[in-house]
Amino acid sequence: MRAFACPACGSFAPFEATACSACAATIGLHPPSMTMFELGNDGVDIDGRCWIRCTQSVTLGCNWLVPEEGDARGRGRCLPDSLIRREPDASDTVAREKLVPTAQALRRLIYQLLDLGLPVQPFWRADGPPGLAFDLLSSYSERERVTIGHAGGVITIDLVESLDAYRESLRVRLGEPYRTMLGHFRHEVGHYFQHILVETGSGADEYLAECRALFGDEQASYAAAIDRHYRFGAPANWAESFISEYATMHPWEDFAKCFAHYLHITDTIDTAREAGMVLQADRVRFAAPRDVVPLECYDDVPVERLLDDWSWISLFFNRVNTAMGKNPLYPFTIPPPVVTKLDFVHRVVRASARERRAG
Ligand SMILES: [Zn+2]
Ligand SMILES: [Zn+2]
């Protein structure tokens, strides 16, 4: 995540900031330039256009700016908020409370996808591949069961997962080392990108055979896979070739988990780099083979460089977390077969970004 600065005083401004905590300037995020701008009562003039707050600034705690003459189908919402297809009724105040942190996680997701150059095609636009939609529903208030998942571009999220106690109890019950709302978004969007970049279109000719060789045949019965996973659990030797137990369930879950980890790793490295973090080998008290200087862009280097930087940076953050009595930040080990899978994700993401930049 980029380290934003207040346009008025230059102080650090968090991604979600609507006002500067140092000088109280009213600020908002301008998506095309991904910078913060100071706003007056009538918005702000940027490059001859008037930009105003997204219509969800109050209801969903949004700080993104939209052009005053926006796309009507976007309902005056910023891109991430316009992707929300279903949300709890205004009368369901309990569920709507949980919608705010969930929409913030969604904006972090969309920011990163745009930053990586991945296509973010809204469901409400008729042209192009199947668009992305988010149904953000609460299993406490819906009459139907709310199951987190992806189908045909529609990602369903259970808002109850934004309750720490609920999410943590599930994490413990399922034996997961890590469970967050942002993690759910990153995982589910992995299913979407596997579908549009690997399984269909021109990607199928280029990637599908390799994807099956690495992750397994995605045509295997999903229902049988769920049944097997919840009855017998992961194979005893899962850690030799998977990032998590859940990844062993079905080839789709393996891909989605690897995709989510790719987003975890690249965003966390980026956040450290934007803060000026460098690990100097001659200043650590254990053997470190080189200085670790996070790159602004890992497009032109093999995934091994990314993952080697990550092994040092995550070691540092894991130790910082445990110093505070918390669980390690990144409680995972990446075995060699997962390096190969992450390399595949890295290549698919970079090729898609290159194609978009060229087109
Ligand atoms: Zn300021
Ligand atoms: Zn918004």
CSV table of C-alpha atoms and ligand atoms in Angstrom, one decimal:
chain,number,residue,atom,x,y,z
A,1,MET,CA,0.0,0.0,0.0
A,2,ARG,CA,1.2,3.4,-1.0
A,3,ALA,CA,2.2,5.8,1.8
A,4,PHE,CA,-0.1,8.8,1.2
A,5,ALA,CA,0.7,12.4,2.3
A,6,CYS,CA,-1.6,15.2,3.2
A,7,PRO,CA,-1.5,17.7,0.3
A,8,ALA,CA,-1.7,20.7,2.7
A,9,CYS,CA,1.0,19.9,5.2
A,10,GLY,CA,2.8,16.8,3.9
A,11,SER,CA,2.1,14.6,7.0
A,12,PHE,CA,1.4,10.9,6.5
A,13,ALA,CA,-2.2,10.2,5.6
A,14,PRO,CA,-3.7,6.7,5.9
A,15,PHE,CA,-5.4,5.2,2.9
A,16,GLU,CA,-8.8,5.7,4.5
A,17,ALA,CA,-8.2,9.3,5.7
A,18,THR,CA,-11.0,11.8,5.1
A,19,ALA,CA,-9.2,14.5,7.1
A,20,CYS,CA,-5.5,15.1,8.0
A,21,SER,CA,-4.8,14.2,11.6
A,22,ALA,CA,-2.1,16.9,11.8
A,23,CYS,CA,-3.6,20.0,10.1
A,24,ALA,CA,-7.3,19.0,9.8
A,25,ALA,CA,-7.5,19.6,6.1
A,26,THR,CA,-10.4,17.8,4.4
A,27,ILE,CA,-8.8,15.3,2.0
A,28,GLY,CA,-9.9,12.6,-0.4
A,29,LEU,CA,-8.3,10.0,-2.7
A,30,HIS,CA,-8.1,10.8,-6.4
A,31,PRO,CA,-8.1,7.4,-8.1
A,32,PRO,CA,-6.5,8.2,-11.4
A,33,SER,CA,-3.4,9.7,-9.8
A,34,MET,CA,-3.7,7.7,-6.5
A,35,THR,CA,-2.9,10.8,-4.5
A,36,MET,CA,-4.7,12.7,-1.8
A,37,PHE,CA,-6.3,16.0,-2.7
A,38,GLU,CA,-7.6,18.8,-0.4
A,39,LEU,CA,-11.3,19.4,-0.8
A,40,GLY,CA,-13.4,22.5,-0.5
A,41,ASN,CA,-17.1,22.6,0.0
A,42,ASP,CA,-17.7,22.2,-3.7
A,43,GLY,CA,-15.1,19.5,-4.2
A,44,VAL,CA,-11.8,20.1,-6.0
A,45,ASP,CA,-10.8,21.0,-9.5
A,46,ILE,CA,-8.3,18.6,-10.9
A,47,ASP,CA,-7.1,18.9,-14.5
A,48,GLY,CA,-10.1,21.0,-15.5
A,49,ARG,CA,-12.7,18.6,-14.0
A,50,CYS,CA,-14.6,18.9,-10.7
A,51,TRP,CA,-14.1,16.0,-8.4
A,52,ILE,CA,-16.4,15.4,-5.4
A,53,ARG,CA,-16.8,12.8,-2.7
A,54,CYS,CA,-18.2,9.4,-3.5
A,55,THR,CA,-21.9,9.2,-2.5
A,56,GLN,CA,-20.9,6.5,0.0
A,57,SER,CA,-18.6,8.8,2.0
A,58,VAL,CA,-20.9,8.8,5.0
A,59,THR,CA,-22.8,5.5,4.7
A,60,LEU,CA,-19.7,3.4,3.9
A,61,GLY,CA,-16.9,5.6,5.2
A,62,CYS,CA,-15.5,6.2,1.8
A,63,ASN,CA,-12.8,8.8,1.0
A,64,TRP,CA,-12.5,8.3,-2.8
A,65,LEU,CA,-13.3,11.1,-5.2
A,66,VAL,CA,-15.5,10.8,-8.2
A,67,PRO,CA,-15.9,13.1,-11.2
A,68,GLU,CA,-19.0,15.4,-10.7
A,69,GLU,CA,-20.4,14.2,-14.0
A,70,GLY,CA,-20.0,10.5,-13.2
A,71,ASP,CA,-21.3,7.4,-15.0
A,72,ALA,CA,-24.9,7.1,-14.1
A,73,ARG,CA,-24.6,3.3,-13.8
A,74,GLY,CA,-22.0,3.8,-11.2
A,75,ARG,CA,-24.6,5.6,-9.1
A,76,GLY,CA,-22.2,8.4,-8.1
A,77,ARG,CA,-20.1,5.8,-6.3
A,78,CYS,CA,-16.4,5.2,-6.6
A,79,LEU,CA,-15.3,2.1,-8.5
A,80,PRO,CA,-15.0,-0.2,-5.5
A,81,ASP,CA,-18.3,0.9,-4.0
A,82,SER,CA,-20.0,0.6,-7.4
A,83,LEU,CA,-19.1,-3.1,-7.4
A,84,ILE,CA,-21.3,-3.7,-4.4
A,85,ARG,CA,-24.3,-5.4,-6.0
A,86,ARG,CA,-26.2,-6.4,-2.9
A,87,GLU,CA,-26.0,-4.9,0.6
A,88,PRO,CA,-28.2,-5.0,3.7
A,89,ASP,CA,-31.3,-2.8,3.7
A,90,ALA,CA,-31.0,0.7,5.3
A,91,SER,CA,-33.3,-0.6,8.1
A,92,ASP,CA,-30.8,-3.4,9.0
A,93,THR,CA,-28.6,-1.1,11.1
A,94,VAL,CA,-26.7,-3.9,12.8
A,95,ALA,CA,-25.6,-5.4,9.4
A,96,ARG,CA,-24.9,-2.0,7.9
A,97,GLU,CA,-22.5,-1.2,10.7
A,98,LYS,CA,-20.4,-4.2,9.6
A,99,LEU,CA,-20.6,-3.0,6.1
A,100,VAL,CA,-18.3,-0.1,6.8
A,101,PRO,CA,-15.1,-2.1,7.6
A,102,THR,CA,-16.0,-4.6,4.9
A,103,ALA,CA,-16.2,-1.9,2.3
A,104,GLN,CA,-12.9,-0.5,3.5
A,105,ALA,CA,-11.3,-4.0,2.9
A,106,LEU,CA,-12.9,-4.0,-0.5
A,107,ARG,CA,-11.4,-0.6,-1.4
A,108,ARG,CA,-7.9,-1.9,-0.3
A,109,LEU,CA,-8.4,-4.9,-2.6
A,110,ILE,CA,-9.5,-2.9,-5.6
A,111,TYR,CA,-6.7,-0.4,-5.0
A,112,GLN,CA,-4.1,-3.2,-5.2
A,113,LEU,CA,-5.7,-4.9,-8.3
A,114,LEU,CA,-5.5,-1.5,-10.1
A,115,ASP,CA,-2.0,-1.0,-8.8
A,116,LEU,CA,-0.9,-4.4,-10.2
A,117,GLY,CA,-2.6,-3.5,-13.5
A,118,LEU,CA,-5.2,-6.3,-13.3
A,119,PRO,CA,-8.6,-5.7,-15.0
A,120,VAL,CA,-11.3,-4.5,-12.8
A,121,GLN,CA,-14.4,-4.7,-15.0
A,122,PRO,CA,-17.7,-3.7,-13.1
A,123,PHE,CA,-20.7,-6.0,-13.5
A,124,TRP,CA,-22.8,-3.1,-14.5
A,125,ARG,CA,-20.8,-2.5,-17.7
A,126,ALA,CA,-22.2,-4.6,-20.5
A,127,ASP,CA,-19.1,-5.0,-22.7
A,128,GLY,CA,-16.1,-7.2,-22.1
A,129,PRO,CA,-15.6,-10.3,-20.0
A,130,PRO,CA,-18.0,-11.1,-17.1
A,131,GLY,CA,-17.6,-8.2,-14.6
A,132,LEU,CA,-17.0,-8.2,-10.9
A,133,ALA,CA,-19.8,-7.9,-8.4
A,134,PHE,CA,-19.8,-8.1,-4.6
A,135,ASP,CA,-22.8,-9.3,-2.5
A,136,LEU,CA,-22.0,-8.1,1.0
A,137,LEU,CA,-24.6,-9.9,3.1
A,138,SER,CA,-25.0,-10.8,6.8
A,139,SER,CA,-25.8,-14.4,7.7
A,140,TYR,CA,-27.3,-12.9,10.9
A,141,SER,CA,-30.1,-11.2,9.0
A,142,GLU,CA,-30.6,-12.9,5.6
A,143,ARG,CA,-33.2,-15.6,5.4
A,144,GLU,CA,-30.9,-17.5,3.1
A,145,ARG,CA,-27.6,-19.0,4.1
A,146,VAL,CA,-24.7,-16.7,3.3
A,147,THR,CA,-21.6,-18.6,2.2
A,148,ILE,CA,-18.4,-16.8,1.3
A,149,GLY,CA,-17.6,-17.7,-2.3
A,150,HIS,CA,-17.3,-16.8,-6.0
A,151,ALA,CA,-19.5,-17.7,-8.9
A,152,GLY,CA,-19.4,-16.2,-12.4
A,153,GLY,CA,-17.8,-12.9,-11.2
A,154,VAL,CA,-20.1,-12.5,-8.2
A,155,ILE,CA,-18.2,-12.6,-4.9
A,156,THR,CA,-20.3,-13.2,-1.7
A,157,ILE,CA,-19.0,-12.1,1.6
A,158,ASP,CA,-20.6,-12.7,5.0
A,159,LEU,CA,-20.5,-9.4,6.9
A,160,VAL,CA,-20.5,-11.3,10.2
A,161,GLU,CA,-16.9,-12.1,9.5
A,162,SER,CA,-16.0,-8.5,10.4
A,163,LEU,CA,-16.8,-9.3,14.0
A,164,ASP,CA,-13.5,-10.2,15.6
A,165,ALA,CA,-14.9,-12.8,18.0
A,166,TYR,CA,-16.9,-14.6,15.3
A,167,ARG,CA,-14.1,-14.7,12.8
A,168,GLU,CA,-11.5,-15.7,15.4
A,169,SER,CA,-13.7,-18.6,16.7
A,170,LEU,CA,-14.1,-19.9,13.1
A,171,ARG,CA,-10.3,-19.5,12.6
A,172,VAL,CA,-9.6,-21.7,15.6
A,173,ARG,CA,-12.3,-24.2,14.8
A,174,LEU,CA,-11.0,-24.6,11.3
A,175,GLY,CA,-7.4,-24.7,12.4
A,176,GLU,CA,-6.4,-21.8,10.2
A,177,PRO,CA,-3.3,-19.7,11.0
A,178,TYR,CA,-4.7,-16.6,9.4
A,179,ARG,CA,-8.2,-15.3,8.7
A,180,THR,CA,-9.1,-11.7,7.9
A,181,MET,CA,-11.8,-9.9,5.8
A,182,LEU,CA,-9.1,-8.7,3.4
A,183,GLY,CA,-7.8,-12.2,3.1
A,184,HIS,CA,-11.3,-13.4,2.1
A,185,PHE,CA,-11.5,-10.8,-0.6
A,186,ARG,CA,-8.0,-11.7,-1.9
A,187,HIS,CA,-8.9,-15.4,-2.0
A,188,GLU,CA,-12.3,-15.0,-3.7
A,189,VAL,CA,-11.0,-12.6,-6.3
A,190,GLY,CA,-8.3,-15.3,-7.1
A,191,HIS,CA,-11.1,-17.6,-8.3
A,192,TYR,CA,-12.4,-14.8,-10.5
A,193,PHE,CA,-9.0,-14.1,-12.1
A,194,GLN,CA,-8.3,-17.8,-12.6
A,195,HIS,CA,-11.6,-17.9,-14.5
A,196,ILE,CA,-11.0,-14.9,-16.7
A,197,LEU,CA,-7.2,-15.0,-17.2
A,198,VAL,CA,-6.4,-18.7,-17.2
A,199,GLU,CA,-9.5,-20.8,-18.0
A,200,THR,CA,-11.2,-18.7,-20.7
A,201,GLY,CA,-10.2,-16.4,-23.5
A,202,SER,CA,-6.7,-16.3,-24.9
A,203,GLY,CA,-5.3,-17.3,-21.5
A,204,ALA,CA,-6.7,-20.8,-21.9
A,205,ASP,CA,-4.4,-21.6,-24.9
A,206,GLU,CA,-1.4,-20.2,-23.1
A,207,TYR,CA,-1.9,-21.2,-19.5
A,208,LEU,CA,-4.6,-23.9,-18.9
A,209,ALA,CA,-2.4,-27.0,-19.5
A,210,GLU,CA,0.4,-25.6,-17.3
A,211,CYS,CA,-2.1,-24.5,-14.6
A,212,ARG,CA,-3.6,-28.1,-14.5
A,213,ALA,CA,-0.1,-29.6,-14.2
A,214,LEU,CA,0.8,-27.3,-11.3
A,215,PHE,CA,-2.5,-27.1,-9.4
A,216,GLY,CA,-4.4,-30.2,-10.7
A,217,ASP,CA,-7.4,-30.6,-12.9
A,218,GLU,CA,-10.0,-28.0,-11.9
A,219,GLN,CA,-12.7,-30.2,-13.5
A,220,ALA,CA,-12.6,-32.6,-10.6
A,221,SER,CA,-15.9,-32.7,-8.6
A,222,TYR,CA,-16.0,-29.8,-6.2
A,223,ALA,CA,-18.8,-31.4,-4.1
A,224,ALA,CA,-16.7,-34.6,-3.6
A,225,ALA,CA,-13.7,-32.4,-2.7
A,226,ILE,CA,-15.5,-30.6,0.0
A,227,ASP,CA,-16.9,-33.8,1.4
A,228,ARG,CA,-13.5,-35.4,1.5
A,229,HIS,CA,-11.8,-32.4,3.0
A,230,TYR,CA,-14.3,-31.9,5.9
A,231,ARG,CA,-14.4,-35.7,6.5
A,232,PHE,CA,-10.7,-36.6,6.4
A,233,GLY,CA,-8.8,-33.2,6.4
A,234,ALA,CA,-5.6,-32.5,4.5
A,235,PRO,CA,-3.1,-35.2,3.7
A,236,ALA,CA,-0.5,-35.7,6.3
A,237,ASN,CA,2.3,-34.4,4.1
A,238,TRP,CA,0.4,-31.3,2.8
A,239,ALA,CA,3.1,-28.8,3.9
A,240,GLU,CA,5.5,-30.3,1.4
A,241,SER,CA,3.6,-28.9,-1.6
A,242,PHE,CA,0.8,-26.6,-0.3
A,243,ILE,CA,0.6,-23.2,1.4
A,244,SER,CA,-2.2,-24.3,3.7
A,245,GLU,CA,-4.4,-27.2,4.5
A,246,TYR,CA,-7.4,-25.6,2.8
A,247,ALA,CA,-5.4,-25.4,-0.5
A,248,THR,CA,-5.3,-29.2,-0.7
A,249,MET,CA,-9.1,-29.4,-1.0
A,250,HIS,CA,-9.5,-28.7,-4.7
A,251,PRO,CA,-7.3,-27.3,-7.5
A,252,TRP,CA,-9.4,-24.1,-7.5
A,253,GLU,CA,-8.7,-23.6,-3.8
A,254,ASP,CA,-5.0,-24.1,-4.3
A,255,PHE,CA,-4.9,-21.5,-7.0
A,256,ALA,CA,-7.0,-19.0,-5.0
A,257,LYS,CA,-4.8,-19.5,-1.9
A,258,CYS,CA,-1.7,-18.9,-4.0
A,259,PHE,CA,-3.3,-15.8,-5.6
A,260,ALA,CA,-4.2,-14.4,-2.2
A,261,HIS,CA,-0.7,-15.0,-0.9
A,262,TYR,CA,0.7,-13.2,-3.9
A,263,LEU,CA,-1.4,-10.2,-3.0
A,264,HIS,CA,-0.5,-10.5,0.7
A,265,ILE,CA,3.2,-10.6,-0.1
A,266,THR,CA,3.3,-7.9,-2.8
A,267,ASP,CA,1.2,-5.5,-0.7
A,268,THR,CA,3.2,-6.0,2.5
A,269,ILE,CA,6.5,-5.5,0.7
A,270,ASP,CA,5.2,-2.4,-1.0
A,271,THR,CA,4.0,-1.0,2.3
A,272,ALA,CA,7.4,-1.6,3.9
A,273,ARG,CA,9.2,0.0,0.8
A,274,GLU,CA,6.9,3.1,0.9
A,275,ALA,CA,8.0,3.6,4.5
A,276,GLY,CA,11.7,3.5,3.4
A,277,MET,CA,12.4,0.2,5.0
A,278,VAL,CA,15.7,-1.4,4.1
A,279,LEU,CA,17.4,-4.3,5.9
A,280,GLN,CA,21.1,-3.7,6.2
A,281,ALA,CA,23.0,-7.0,6.4
A,282,ASP,CA,25.9,-5.6,8.4
A,283,ARG,CA,23.5,-4.3,11.1
A,284,VAL,CA,21.6,-7.5,12.0
A,285,ARG,CA,23.0,-9.8,14.6
A,286,PHE,CA,22.6,-13.0,12.6
A,287,ALA,CA,23.9,-14.1,9.2
A,288,ALA,CA,22.2,-12.2,6.4
A,289,PRO,CA,23.7,-12.7,2.9
A,290,ARG,CA,22.8,-9.3,1.5
A,291,ASP,CA,21.0,-6.0,2.1
A,292,VAL,CA,17.3,-6.3,1.4
A,293,VAL,CA,16.1,-3.3,-0.6
A,294,PRO,CA,12.5,-3.9,-1.6
A,295,LEU,CA,11.9,-3.0,-5.3
A,296,GLU,CA,9.3,-0.6,-6.5
A,297,CYS,CA,8.3,-3.1,-9.2
A,298,TYR,CA,9.0,-6.9,-9.3
A,299,ASP,CA,7.8,-7.2,-12.9
A,300,ASP,CA,11.2,-7.8,-14.5
A,301,VAL,CA,12.6,-10.1,-11.9
A,302,PRO,CA,12.0,-13.8,-11.3
A,303,VAL,CA,9.5,-14.6,-8.5
A,304,GLU,CA,12.5,-16.0,-6.5
A,305,ARG,CA,13.8,-12.5,-5.9
A,306,LEU,CA,10.4,-11.4,-4.7
A,307,LEU,CA,10.1,-14.4,-2.3
A,308,ASP,CA,13.7,-14.0,-1.1
A,309,ASP,CA,13.1,-10.4,-0.2
A,310,TRP,CA,9.8,-11.6,1.5
A,311,SER,CA,11.6,-14.2,3.5
A,312,TRP,CA,13.7,-11.5,5.2
A,313,ILE,CA,10.9,-8.9,5.5
A,314,SER,CA,8.4,-11.4,6.9
A,315,LEU,CA,11.1,-12.7,9.4
A,316,PHE,CA,11.4,-9.1,10.6
A,317,PHE,CA,7.6,-8.5,10.9
A,318,ASN,CA,7.1,-11.9,12.5
A,319,ARG,CA,9.6,-11.0,15.2
A,320,VAL,CA,8.0,-7.6,15.7
A,321,ASN,CA,4.6,-9.2,16.1
A,322,THR,CA,5.8,-11.7,18.7
A,323,ALA,CA,7.6,-8.9,20.5
A,324,MET,CA,4.1,-7.5,21.0
A,325,GLY,CA,2.8,-10.9,22.2
A,326,LYS,CA,0.8,-11.4,19.0
A,327,ASN,CA,0.9,-14.2,16.5
A,328,PRO,CA,3.5,-14.0,13.7
A,329,LEU,CA,2.4,-11.6,10.9
A,330,TYR,CA,2.9,-14.3,8.2
A,331,PRO,CA,2.5,-17.7,9.8
A,332,PHE,CA,3.3,-19.7,6.7
A,333,THR,CA,6.2,-21.5,5.1
A,334,ILE,CA,6.6,-21.6,1.4
A,335,PRO,CA,7.9,-25.0,0.2
A,336,PRO,CA,9.5,-25.3,-3.3
A,337,PRO,CA,6.4,-26.5,-5.2
A,338,VAL,CA,4.5,-23.4,-3.9
A,339,VAL,CA,7.4,-21.2,-5.2
A,340,THR,CA,6.6,-22.7,-8.7
A,341,LYS,CA,2.9,-22.0,-8.2
A,342,LEU,CA,3.5,-18.4,-7.1
A,343,ASP,CA,5.8,-18.0,-10.2
A,344,PHE,CA,2.8,-19.0,-12.3
A,345,VAL,CA,0.6,-16.4,-10.6
A,346,HIS,CA,3.3,-13.8,-11.0
A,347,ARG,CA,3.6,-14.5,-14.7
A,348,VAL,CA,-0.2,-14.4,-15.3
A,349,VAL,CA,-0.6,-11.2,-13.4
A,350,ARG,CA,2.4,-9.5,-15.2
A,351,ALA,CA,1.2,-10.6,-18.6
A,352,SER,CA,-2.3,-9.3,-18.0
A,353,ALA,CA,-0.9,-6.0,-16.8
A,354,ARG,CA,1.4,-5.7,-19.9
A,355,GLU,CA,-1.5,-6.5,-22.2
A,356,ARG,CA,-3.6,-3.8,-20.6
A,357,ARG,CA,-0.8,-1.2,-20.7
A,358,ALA,CA,-0.2,-2.1,-24.4
A,359,GLY,CA,-3.9,-2.0,-25.3
B,1,ZN,ZN,-2.2,18.0,6.8
B,2,ZN,ZN,-16.7,5.1,-2.5
